[in-house]
Coordinates of C-alpha atoms in Angstrom, one line a residue:
Chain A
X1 CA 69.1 -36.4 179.2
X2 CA 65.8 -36.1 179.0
X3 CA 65.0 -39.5 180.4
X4 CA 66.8 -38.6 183.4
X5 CA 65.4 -39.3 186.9
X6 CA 64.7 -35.5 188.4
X7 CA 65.5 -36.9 191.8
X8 CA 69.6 -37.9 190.5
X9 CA 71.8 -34.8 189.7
X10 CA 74.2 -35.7 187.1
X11 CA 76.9 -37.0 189.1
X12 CA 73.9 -40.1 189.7
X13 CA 73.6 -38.8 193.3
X14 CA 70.4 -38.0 195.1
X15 CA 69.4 -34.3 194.6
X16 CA 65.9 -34.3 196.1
X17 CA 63.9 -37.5 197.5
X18 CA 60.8 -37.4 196.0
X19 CA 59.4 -41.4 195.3
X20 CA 61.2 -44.5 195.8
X21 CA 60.1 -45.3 192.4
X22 CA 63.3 -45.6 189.9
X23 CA 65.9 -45.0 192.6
X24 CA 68.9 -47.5 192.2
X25 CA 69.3 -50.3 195.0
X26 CA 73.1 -49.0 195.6
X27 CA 70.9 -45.2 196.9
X28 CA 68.2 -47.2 198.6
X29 CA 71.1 -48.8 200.8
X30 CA 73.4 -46.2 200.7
X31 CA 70.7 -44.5 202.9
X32 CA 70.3 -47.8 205.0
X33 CA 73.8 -47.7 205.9
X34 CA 74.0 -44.5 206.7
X35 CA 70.9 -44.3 208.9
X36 CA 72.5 -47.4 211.1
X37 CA 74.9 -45.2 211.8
X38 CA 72.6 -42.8 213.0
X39 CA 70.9 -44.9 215.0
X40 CA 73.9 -45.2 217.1
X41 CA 73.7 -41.6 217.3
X42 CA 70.5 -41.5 218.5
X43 CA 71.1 -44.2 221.2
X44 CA 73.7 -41.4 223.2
X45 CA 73.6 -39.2 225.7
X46 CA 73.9 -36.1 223.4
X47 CA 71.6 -36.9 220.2
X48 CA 73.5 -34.4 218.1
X49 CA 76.1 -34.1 215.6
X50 CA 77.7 -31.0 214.0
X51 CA 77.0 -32.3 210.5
X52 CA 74.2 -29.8 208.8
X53 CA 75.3 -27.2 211.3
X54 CA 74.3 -23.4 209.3
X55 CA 71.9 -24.7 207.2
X56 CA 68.5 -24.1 206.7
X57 CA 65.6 -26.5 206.3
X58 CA 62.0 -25.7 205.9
X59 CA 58.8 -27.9 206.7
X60 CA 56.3 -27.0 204.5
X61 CA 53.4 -28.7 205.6
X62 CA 49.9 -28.1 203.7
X63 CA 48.7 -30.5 205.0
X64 CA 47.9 -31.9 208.7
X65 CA 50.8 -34.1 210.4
X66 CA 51.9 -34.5 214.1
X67 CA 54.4 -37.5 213.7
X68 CA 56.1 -37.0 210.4
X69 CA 56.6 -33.4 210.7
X70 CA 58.1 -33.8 214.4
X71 CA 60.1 -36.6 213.3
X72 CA 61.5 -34.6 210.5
X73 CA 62.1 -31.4 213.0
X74 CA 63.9 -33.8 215.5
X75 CA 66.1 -35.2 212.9
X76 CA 67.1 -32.1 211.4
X77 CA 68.1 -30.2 214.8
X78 CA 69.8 -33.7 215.6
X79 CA 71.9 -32.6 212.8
X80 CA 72.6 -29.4 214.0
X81 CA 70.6 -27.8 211.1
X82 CA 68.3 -24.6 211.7
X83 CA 64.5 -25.8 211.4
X84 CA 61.2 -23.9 210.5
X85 CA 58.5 -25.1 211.0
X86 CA 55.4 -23.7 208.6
X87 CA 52.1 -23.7 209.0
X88 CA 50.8 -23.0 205.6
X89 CA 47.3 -23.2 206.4
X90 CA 47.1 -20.1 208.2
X91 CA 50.0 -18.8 206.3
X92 CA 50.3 -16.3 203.1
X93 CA 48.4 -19.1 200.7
X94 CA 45.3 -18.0 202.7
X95 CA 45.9 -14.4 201.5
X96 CA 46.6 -15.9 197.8
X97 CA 50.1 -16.7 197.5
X98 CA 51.0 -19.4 195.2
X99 CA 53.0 -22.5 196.0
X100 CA 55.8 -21.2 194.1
X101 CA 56.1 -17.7 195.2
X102 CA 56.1 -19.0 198.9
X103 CA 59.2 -21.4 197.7
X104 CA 60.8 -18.3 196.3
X105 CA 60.2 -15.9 199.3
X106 CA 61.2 -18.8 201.5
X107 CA 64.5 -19.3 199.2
X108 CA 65.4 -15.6 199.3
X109 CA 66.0 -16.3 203.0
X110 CA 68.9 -18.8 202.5
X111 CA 66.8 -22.1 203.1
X112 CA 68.7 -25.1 201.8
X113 CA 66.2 -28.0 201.7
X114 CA 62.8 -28.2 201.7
X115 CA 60.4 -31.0 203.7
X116 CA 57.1 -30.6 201.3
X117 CA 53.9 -32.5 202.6
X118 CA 50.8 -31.4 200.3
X119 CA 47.4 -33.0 199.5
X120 CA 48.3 -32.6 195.6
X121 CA 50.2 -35.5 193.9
X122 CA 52.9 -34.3 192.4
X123 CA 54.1 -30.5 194.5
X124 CA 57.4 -31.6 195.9
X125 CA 58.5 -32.5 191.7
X126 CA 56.8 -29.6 191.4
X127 CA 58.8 -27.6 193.3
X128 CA 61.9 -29.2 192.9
X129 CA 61.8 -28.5 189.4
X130 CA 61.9 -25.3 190.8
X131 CA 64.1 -24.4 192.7
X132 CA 67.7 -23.8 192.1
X133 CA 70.4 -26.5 191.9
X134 CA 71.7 -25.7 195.4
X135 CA 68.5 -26.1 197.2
X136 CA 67.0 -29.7 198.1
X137 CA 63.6 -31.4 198.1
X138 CA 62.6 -33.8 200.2
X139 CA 59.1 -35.5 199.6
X140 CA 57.2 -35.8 202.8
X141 CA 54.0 -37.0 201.3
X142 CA 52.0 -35.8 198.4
X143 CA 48.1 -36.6 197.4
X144 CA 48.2 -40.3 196.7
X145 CA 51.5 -40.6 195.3
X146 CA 54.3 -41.1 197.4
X147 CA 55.7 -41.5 200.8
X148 CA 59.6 -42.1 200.6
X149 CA 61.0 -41.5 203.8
X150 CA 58.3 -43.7 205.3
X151 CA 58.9 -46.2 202.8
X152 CA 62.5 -45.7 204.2
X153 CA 62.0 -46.4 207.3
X154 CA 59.9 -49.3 206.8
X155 CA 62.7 -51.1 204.8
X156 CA 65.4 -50.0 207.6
X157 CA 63.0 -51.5 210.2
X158 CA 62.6 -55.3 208.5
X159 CA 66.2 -55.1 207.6
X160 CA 67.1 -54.2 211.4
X161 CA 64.3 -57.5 212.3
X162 CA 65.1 -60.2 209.2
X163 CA 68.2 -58.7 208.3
X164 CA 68.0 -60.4 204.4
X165 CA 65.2 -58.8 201.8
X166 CA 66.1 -61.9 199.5
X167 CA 64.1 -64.5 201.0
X168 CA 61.1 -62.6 202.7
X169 CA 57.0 -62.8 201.8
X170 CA 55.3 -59.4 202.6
X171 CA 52.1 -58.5 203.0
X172 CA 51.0 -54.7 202.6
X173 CA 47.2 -55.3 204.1
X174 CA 44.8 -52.6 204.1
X175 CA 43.7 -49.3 202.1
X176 CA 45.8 -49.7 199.7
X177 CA 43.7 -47.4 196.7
X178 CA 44.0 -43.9 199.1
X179 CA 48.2 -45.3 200.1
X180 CA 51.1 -43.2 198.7
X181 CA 52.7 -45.0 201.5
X182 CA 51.9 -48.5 200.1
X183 CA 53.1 -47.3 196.7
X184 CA 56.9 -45.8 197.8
X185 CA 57.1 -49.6 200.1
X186 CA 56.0 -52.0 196.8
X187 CA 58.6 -50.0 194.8
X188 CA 61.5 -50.0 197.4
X189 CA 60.5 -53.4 198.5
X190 CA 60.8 -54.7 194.6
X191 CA 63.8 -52.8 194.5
X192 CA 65.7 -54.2 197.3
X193 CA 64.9 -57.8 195.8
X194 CA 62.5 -58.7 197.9
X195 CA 60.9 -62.4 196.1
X196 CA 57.0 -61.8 197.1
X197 CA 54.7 -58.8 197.4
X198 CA 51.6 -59.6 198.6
X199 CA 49.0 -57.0 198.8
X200 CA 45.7 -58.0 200.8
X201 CA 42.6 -55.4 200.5
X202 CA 38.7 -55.6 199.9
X203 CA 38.2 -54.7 195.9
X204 CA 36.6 -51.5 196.3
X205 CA 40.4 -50.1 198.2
X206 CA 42.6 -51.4 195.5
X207 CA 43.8 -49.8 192.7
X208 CA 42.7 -50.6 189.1
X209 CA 45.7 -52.6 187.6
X210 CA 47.5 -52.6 190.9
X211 CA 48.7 -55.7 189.3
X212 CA 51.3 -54.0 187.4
X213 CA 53.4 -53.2 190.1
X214 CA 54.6 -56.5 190.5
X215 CA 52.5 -57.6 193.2
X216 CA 50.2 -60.7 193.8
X217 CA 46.4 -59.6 195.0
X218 CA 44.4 -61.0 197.5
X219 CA 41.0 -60.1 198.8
X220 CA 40.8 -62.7 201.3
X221 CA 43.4 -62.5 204.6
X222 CA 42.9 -65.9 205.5
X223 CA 44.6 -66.9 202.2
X224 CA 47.2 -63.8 201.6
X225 CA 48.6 -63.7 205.3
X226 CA 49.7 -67.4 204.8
X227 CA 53.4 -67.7 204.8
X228 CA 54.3 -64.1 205.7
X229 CA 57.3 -62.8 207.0
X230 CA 56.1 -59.1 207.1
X231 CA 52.8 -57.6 207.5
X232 CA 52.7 -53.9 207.1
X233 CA 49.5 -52.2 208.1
X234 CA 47.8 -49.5 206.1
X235 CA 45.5 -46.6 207.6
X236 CA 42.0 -46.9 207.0
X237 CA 41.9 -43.4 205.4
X238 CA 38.5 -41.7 206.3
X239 CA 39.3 -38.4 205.6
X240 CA 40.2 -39.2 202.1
X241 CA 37.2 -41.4 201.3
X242 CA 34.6 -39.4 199.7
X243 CA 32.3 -42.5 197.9
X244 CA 31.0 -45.6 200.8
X245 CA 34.1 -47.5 199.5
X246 CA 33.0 -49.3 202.8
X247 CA 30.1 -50.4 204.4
X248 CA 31.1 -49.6 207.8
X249 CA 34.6 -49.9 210.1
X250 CA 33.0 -52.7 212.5
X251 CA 32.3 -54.1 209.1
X252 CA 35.9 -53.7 207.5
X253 CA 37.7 -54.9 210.7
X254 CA 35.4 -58.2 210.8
X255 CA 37.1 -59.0 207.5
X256 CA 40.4 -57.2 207.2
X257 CA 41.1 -56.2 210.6
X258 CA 44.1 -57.8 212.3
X259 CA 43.3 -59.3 214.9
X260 CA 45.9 -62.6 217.2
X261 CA 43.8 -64.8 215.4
X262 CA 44.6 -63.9 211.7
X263 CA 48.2 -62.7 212.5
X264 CA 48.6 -66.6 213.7
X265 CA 48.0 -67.5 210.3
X266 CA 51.2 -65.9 209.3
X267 CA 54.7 -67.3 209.5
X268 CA 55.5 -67.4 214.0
X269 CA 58.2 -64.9 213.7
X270 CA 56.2 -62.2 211.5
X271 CA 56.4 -58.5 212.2
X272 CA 53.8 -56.2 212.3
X273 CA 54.4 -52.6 211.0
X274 CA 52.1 -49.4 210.6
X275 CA 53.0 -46.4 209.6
X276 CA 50.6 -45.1 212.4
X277 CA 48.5 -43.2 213.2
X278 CA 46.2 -46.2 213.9
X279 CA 42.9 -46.3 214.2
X280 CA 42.6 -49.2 217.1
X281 CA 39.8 -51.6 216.4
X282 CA 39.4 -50.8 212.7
X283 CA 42.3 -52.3 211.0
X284 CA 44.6 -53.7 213.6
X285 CA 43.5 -55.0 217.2
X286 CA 45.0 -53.5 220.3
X287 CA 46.1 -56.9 221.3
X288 CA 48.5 -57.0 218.1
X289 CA 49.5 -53.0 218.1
X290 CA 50.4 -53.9 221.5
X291 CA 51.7 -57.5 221.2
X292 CA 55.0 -59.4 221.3
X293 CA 55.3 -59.5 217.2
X294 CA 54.9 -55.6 216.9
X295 CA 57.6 -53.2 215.8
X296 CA 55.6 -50.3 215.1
X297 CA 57.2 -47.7 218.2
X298 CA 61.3 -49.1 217.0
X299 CA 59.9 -48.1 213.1
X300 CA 58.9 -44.4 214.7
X301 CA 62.4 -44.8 216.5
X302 CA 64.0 -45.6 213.4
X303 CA 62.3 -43.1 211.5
X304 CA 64.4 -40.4 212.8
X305 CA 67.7 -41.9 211.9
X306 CA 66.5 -42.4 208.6
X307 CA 65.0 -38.8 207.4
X308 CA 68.8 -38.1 209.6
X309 CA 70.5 -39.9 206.6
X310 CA 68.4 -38.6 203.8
X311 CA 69.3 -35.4 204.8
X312 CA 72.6 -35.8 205.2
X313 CA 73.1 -37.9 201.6
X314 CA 71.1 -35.2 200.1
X315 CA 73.3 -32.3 201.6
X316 CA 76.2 -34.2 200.5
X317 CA 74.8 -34.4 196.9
X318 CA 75.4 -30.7 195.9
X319 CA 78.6 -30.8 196.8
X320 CA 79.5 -34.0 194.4
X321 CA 77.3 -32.1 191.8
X322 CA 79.8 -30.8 189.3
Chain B
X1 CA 112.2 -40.1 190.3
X2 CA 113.5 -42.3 193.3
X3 CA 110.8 -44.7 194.6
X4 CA 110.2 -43.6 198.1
X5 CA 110.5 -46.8 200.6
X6 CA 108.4 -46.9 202.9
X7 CA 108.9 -48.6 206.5
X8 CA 107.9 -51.9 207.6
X9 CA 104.2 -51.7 209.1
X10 CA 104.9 -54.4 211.7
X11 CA 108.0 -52.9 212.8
X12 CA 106.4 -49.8 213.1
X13 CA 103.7 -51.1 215.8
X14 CA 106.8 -52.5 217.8
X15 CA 107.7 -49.0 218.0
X16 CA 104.3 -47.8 219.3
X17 CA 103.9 -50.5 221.8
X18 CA 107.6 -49.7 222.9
X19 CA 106.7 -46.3 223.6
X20 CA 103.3 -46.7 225.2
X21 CA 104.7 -49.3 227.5
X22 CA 107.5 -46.9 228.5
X23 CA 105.5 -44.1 230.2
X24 CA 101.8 -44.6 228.8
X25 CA 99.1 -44.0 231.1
X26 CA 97.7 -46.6 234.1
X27 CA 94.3 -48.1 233.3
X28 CA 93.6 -46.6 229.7
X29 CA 90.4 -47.5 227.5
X30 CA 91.4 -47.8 223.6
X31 CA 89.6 -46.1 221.5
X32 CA 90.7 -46.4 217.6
X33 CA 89.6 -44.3 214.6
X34 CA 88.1 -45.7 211.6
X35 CA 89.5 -48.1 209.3
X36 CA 93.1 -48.0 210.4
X37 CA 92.9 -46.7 213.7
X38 CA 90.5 -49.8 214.4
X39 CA 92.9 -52.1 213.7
X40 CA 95.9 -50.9 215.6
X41 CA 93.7 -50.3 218.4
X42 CA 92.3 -54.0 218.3
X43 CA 96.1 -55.1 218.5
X44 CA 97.2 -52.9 221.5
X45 CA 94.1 -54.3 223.2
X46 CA 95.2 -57.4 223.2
X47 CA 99.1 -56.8 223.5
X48 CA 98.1 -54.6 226.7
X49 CA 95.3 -56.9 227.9
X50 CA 93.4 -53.6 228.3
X51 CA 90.3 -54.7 230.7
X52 CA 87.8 -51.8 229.6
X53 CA 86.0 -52.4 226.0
X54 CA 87.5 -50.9 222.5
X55 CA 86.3 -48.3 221.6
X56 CA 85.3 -47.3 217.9
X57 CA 85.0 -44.0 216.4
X58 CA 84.1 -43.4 212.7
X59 CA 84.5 -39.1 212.3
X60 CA 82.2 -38.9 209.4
X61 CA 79.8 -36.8 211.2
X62 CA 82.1 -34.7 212.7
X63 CA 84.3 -33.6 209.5
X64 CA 85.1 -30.4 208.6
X65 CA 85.0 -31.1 204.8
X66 CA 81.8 -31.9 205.0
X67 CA 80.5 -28.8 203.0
X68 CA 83.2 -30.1 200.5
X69 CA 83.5 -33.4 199.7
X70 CA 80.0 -34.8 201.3
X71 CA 79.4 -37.4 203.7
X72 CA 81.2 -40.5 203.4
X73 CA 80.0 -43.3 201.7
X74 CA 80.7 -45.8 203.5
X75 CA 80.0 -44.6 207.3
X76 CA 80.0 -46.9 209.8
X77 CA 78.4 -46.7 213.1
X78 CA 80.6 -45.4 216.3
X79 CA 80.8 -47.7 219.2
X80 CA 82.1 -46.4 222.5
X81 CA 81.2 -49.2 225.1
X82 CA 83.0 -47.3 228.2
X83 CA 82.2 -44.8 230.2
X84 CA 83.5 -41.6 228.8
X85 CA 83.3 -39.3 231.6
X86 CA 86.7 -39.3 234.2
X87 CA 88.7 -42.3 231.7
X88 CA 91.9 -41.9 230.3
X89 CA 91.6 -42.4 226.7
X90 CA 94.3 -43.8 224.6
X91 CA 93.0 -42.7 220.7
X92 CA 94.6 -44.9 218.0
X93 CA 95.1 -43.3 214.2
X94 CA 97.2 -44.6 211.8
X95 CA 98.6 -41.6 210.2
X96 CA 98.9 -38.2 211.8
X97 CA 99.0 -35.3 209.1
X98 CA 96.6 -32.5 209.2
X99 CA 95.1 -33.1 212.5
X100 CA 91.9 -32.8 211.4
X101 CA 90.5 -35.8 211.8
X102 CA 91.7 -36.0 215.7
X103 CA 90.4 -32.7 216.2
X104 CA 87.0 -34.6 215.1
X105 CA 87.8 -37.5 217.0
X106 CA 87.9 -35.1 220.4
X107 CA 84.7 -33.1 220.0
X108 CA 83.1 -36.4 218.9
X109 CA 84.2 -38.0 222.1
X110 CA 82.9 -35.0 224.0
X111 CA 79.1 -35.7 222.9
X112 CA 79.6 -38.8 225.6
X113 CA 81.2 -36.6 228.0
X114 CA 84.2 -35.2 229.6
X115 CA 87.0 -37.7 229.8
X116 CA 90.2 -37.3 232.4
X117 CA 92.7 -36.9 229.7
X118 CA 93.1 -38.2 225.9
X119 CA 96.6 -39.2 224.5
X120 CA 97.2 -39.8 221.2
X121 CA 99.0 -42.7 219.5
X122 CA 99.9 -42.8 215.6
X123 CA 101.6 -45.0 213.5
X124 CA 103.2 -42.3 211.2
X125 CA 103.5 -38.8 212.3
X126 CA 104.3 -36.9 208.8
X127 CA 104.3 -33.3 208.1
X128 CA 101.9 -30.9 207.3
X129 CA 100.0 -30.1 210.4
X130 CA 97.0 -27.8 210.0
X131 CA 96.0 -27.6 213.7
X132 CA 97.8 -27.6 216.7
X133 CA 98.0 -31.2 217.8
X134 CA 101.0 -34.0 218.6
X135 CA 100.9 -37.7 219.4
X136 CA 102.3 -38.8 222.6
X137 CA 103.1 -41.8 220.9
X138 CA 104.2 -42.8 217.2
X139 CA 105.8 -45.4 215.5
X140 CA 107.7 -43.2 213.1
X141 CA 107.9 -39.8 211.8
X142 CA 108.0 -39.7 207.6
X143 CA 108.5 -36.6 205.3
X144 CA 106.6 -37.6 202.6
X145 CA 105.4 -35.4 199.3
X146 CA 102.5 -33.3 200.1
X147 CA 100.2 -35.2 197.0
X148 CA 100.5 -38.2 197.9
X149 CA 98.2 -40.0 200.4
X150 CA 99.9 -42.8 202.8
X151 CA 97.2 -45.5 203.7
X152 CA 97.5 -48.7 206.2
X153 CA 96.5 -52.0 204.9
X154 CA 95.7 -54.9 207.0
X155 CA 95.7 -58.5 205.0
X156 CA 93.5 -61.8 205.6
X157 CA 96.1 -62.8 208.5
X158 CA 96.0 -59.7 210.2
X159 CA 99.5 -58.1 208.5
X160 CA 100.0 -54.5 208.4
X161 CA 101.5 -53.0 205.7
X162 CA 102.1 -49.2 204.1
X163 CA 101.4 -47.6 201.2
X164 CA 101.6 -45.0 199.0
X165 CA 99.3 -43.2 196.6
X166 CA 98.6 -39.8 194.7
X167 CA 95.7 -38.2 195.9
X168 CA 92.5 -38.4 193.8
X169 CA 92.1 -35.2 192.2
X170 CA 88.4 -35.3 192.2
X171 CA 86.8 -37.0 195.0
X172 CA 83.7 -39.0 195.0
X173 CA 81.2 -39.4 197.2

């Protein structure tokens, strides 16, 4: 058993979401499905169903987020569920607590899931190694690792736009060393069979031996953007850059930036996706954030009908568990 | 053990048109539960030449087992193209047993507002009622074993049929 994947209880059903790395296709779409569902949800007059109604779900966030934390909130009291919101950095870890005696306190009072964001790789397996069996993990982001629900989101949005993952090129263009985001989408993209990963970056914000996950580098847009179906937009990630891994933003956005002219080079019907938030004029051009081949406010959308369905297939999980 | 027969599906559905065209309401919208419901819904609408859209509900998110046997797998999206608020709503089920699911069907209805009235039509009415609900109109009422779980099945050419099975002791998800 010992080669089991942490996030699958025994039954083979998700437990905690903590990387799209190793997760079967039939989860990855069983979430897919269920999120469309919730979409039509969303769409109504009264955004709420009954489904988590008495439970508990806790954001811990260590570190700073607007969007994925309120998108987490909004799905979970569009579930009915009971949300708090923590802020840990003026919270009992400033006075010395450790991470896991804050998950124990915080489990003492009945909480049911957890939505984990820290700047360490690796605290939400961390912590759901954990917890007890009852209680669930979701994995909102940790250090350089992983991003699930975003990668989530992302895959529900070009399904929703090319409806096939079979015969799609996709370009992940950007910061791509500093990404847990780019890592959770090359694994769930691979996953979901899609033929050709492209990822376009300067050298110095690539990973060493980024190779091995099954993607084809390029340094040069011109030649990577040809042919695409997909671009997805990475962050340029300043606050996470602590060596001149650039010369300077005007100078990255000369070369990398995405600007009409470069996304022309790309198949006519491309999408343009970013997890946001976007830094306008560094890596992507108002003209395209803003343009007719830009689906970056339906993923945002979409986000919330997704982290609706990981919730719910996760809720669901403890239940199947023995 | 006698084999239980079980009634003819098509014949059935004669018997629920029969009744809703005796005293069924003026100017209903359809609304039929998912998977069954759908289909006898989508045969009334066209039998009754119903002018509003069919409605669609799946009850997934509105179950009380939820906390027991998990969300369904295979949940479909709910699609209610009327307006909700002051119709008169004709829900379709296929079988009637616990009443669970219909009392799902109405509060899920009720997130898109307040309708004038909702009737209820079944195919099978068979014992065992949990909750206190009826069908205005049914195609037939069965006494059937409590552990075994009656199901409608629609073939390629649109052919209903009944039948019967023991319920799975251990449900999956």
């Amino acid at each position: 058993m010992s080669n089991r994947n942490p996030q699958l209880n025994r039954n083979g059903t998700l437990q905690h979401l903590l990387s799209t790395e190793g997760l079967p296709v039939s989860i990855l779409l069983n979430i897919l499905d269920a999120a469309e569902s919730f979409v039509g949800v969303t769409e109504r007059d009264v955004k709420k169903v009954p489904l988590l109604r008495g439970k508990s779900i806790f954001n811990l966030f260590f570190e700073p987020s607007t969007r994925t934390r309120t998108t987490f909130e909004i799905a979970a009291k569009r579930l009915s569920a009971d949300v708090f919101n923590l802020n840990i950095a003026v919270s009992a870890q400033t006075k010395g607590e450790t991470l896991l005696d804050t998950v124990d306190n915080l489990s003492a009072m009945n909480a049911d899931m957890f939505v984990v964001r820290h700047a360490q790789s690796g605290a939400s397996h961390l912590i759901a190694n954990h917890v007890q069996s009852d209680i669930h993990v979701i994995n909102a982001g940790d250090g350089r690792h992983a991003h699930p629900t975003q990668a989530l989101l992302d895959m529900f949005t070009i399904r929703h736009y090319k409806r096939d993952f079979h015969n799609l090129r996709v370009a992940i263009i950007g910061d791509i060393l500093h990404s847990r985001v780019a890592r959770s989408q090359i694994h769930a993209l691979t996953t979901l069979g899609v033929p050709e990963v492209r990822v376009i970056a300067p050298k110095t914000l690539l990973p060493s031996m980024v190779d091995r996950l099954g993607v084809r580098v390029y340094n040069d847009m011109s030649k990577g953007l040809k042919d695409i179906d997909v671009l997805m937009m990475l962050r340029l990630q300043n606050e996470r850059m602590q060596a001149a891994n650039l010369p300077s933003p005007e100078e990255y956005f000369k070369y990398y930036g995405l600007t009409s002219e470069k996304l022309s080079l790309a198949r006519p019907d491309a999408i343009v996706m970013h997890p946001g938030p976007m830094n306008r004029g560094v890596e992507i051009d108002s003209s395209v954030a803003d343009g007719k081949q830009s689906v970056i406010l339906p993923q945002v959308t979409f986000g919330i009908a997704v982290r609706m369905a990981v919730m719910s297939i996760l809720a669901s999980s403890q239940v199947s568990g023995t | 053990m006698k084999s239980i027969q079980l009634p003819d599906a098509e014949k059935l559905f004669n018997n629920l048109v029969k009744e809703i065209q005796q005293d069924g309401p003026k100017d209903f919208a359809l609304v039929g539960i998912r998977t069954g419901g759908v289909w006898l819904a989508e045969r009334l609408h066209r039998k009754f030449s119903v002018t509003q859209p069919l409605g669609m509900l799946d009850v997934s998110f509105y179950r009380d087992d939820f906390n027991k046997i998990g969300l369904h797998a295979q949940v479909k999206r709910s699609e209610i193209p009327i307006v909700v608020d002051g119709a008169h709503i004709l829900l379709v089920d296929d079988v009637l047993q616990t009443g669970r699911t219909i009392r799902a069907a109405i509060n899920q209805l009720f997130d898109y507002g307040r309708p004038a009235t909702i009737s209820l039509a079944a195919l099978v009415d068979r014992d065992g009622r949990e909750l206190p609900i009826a069908a205005q109109y049914i195609g037939a009422k069965l006494e059937l074993p409590a552990e075994k779980k009656l199901e409608l099945q629609c073939a390629n050419d649109g052919k209903l049929s009944l039948s019967l099975y023991d319920k799975n002791p251990a449900p999956t998800v």
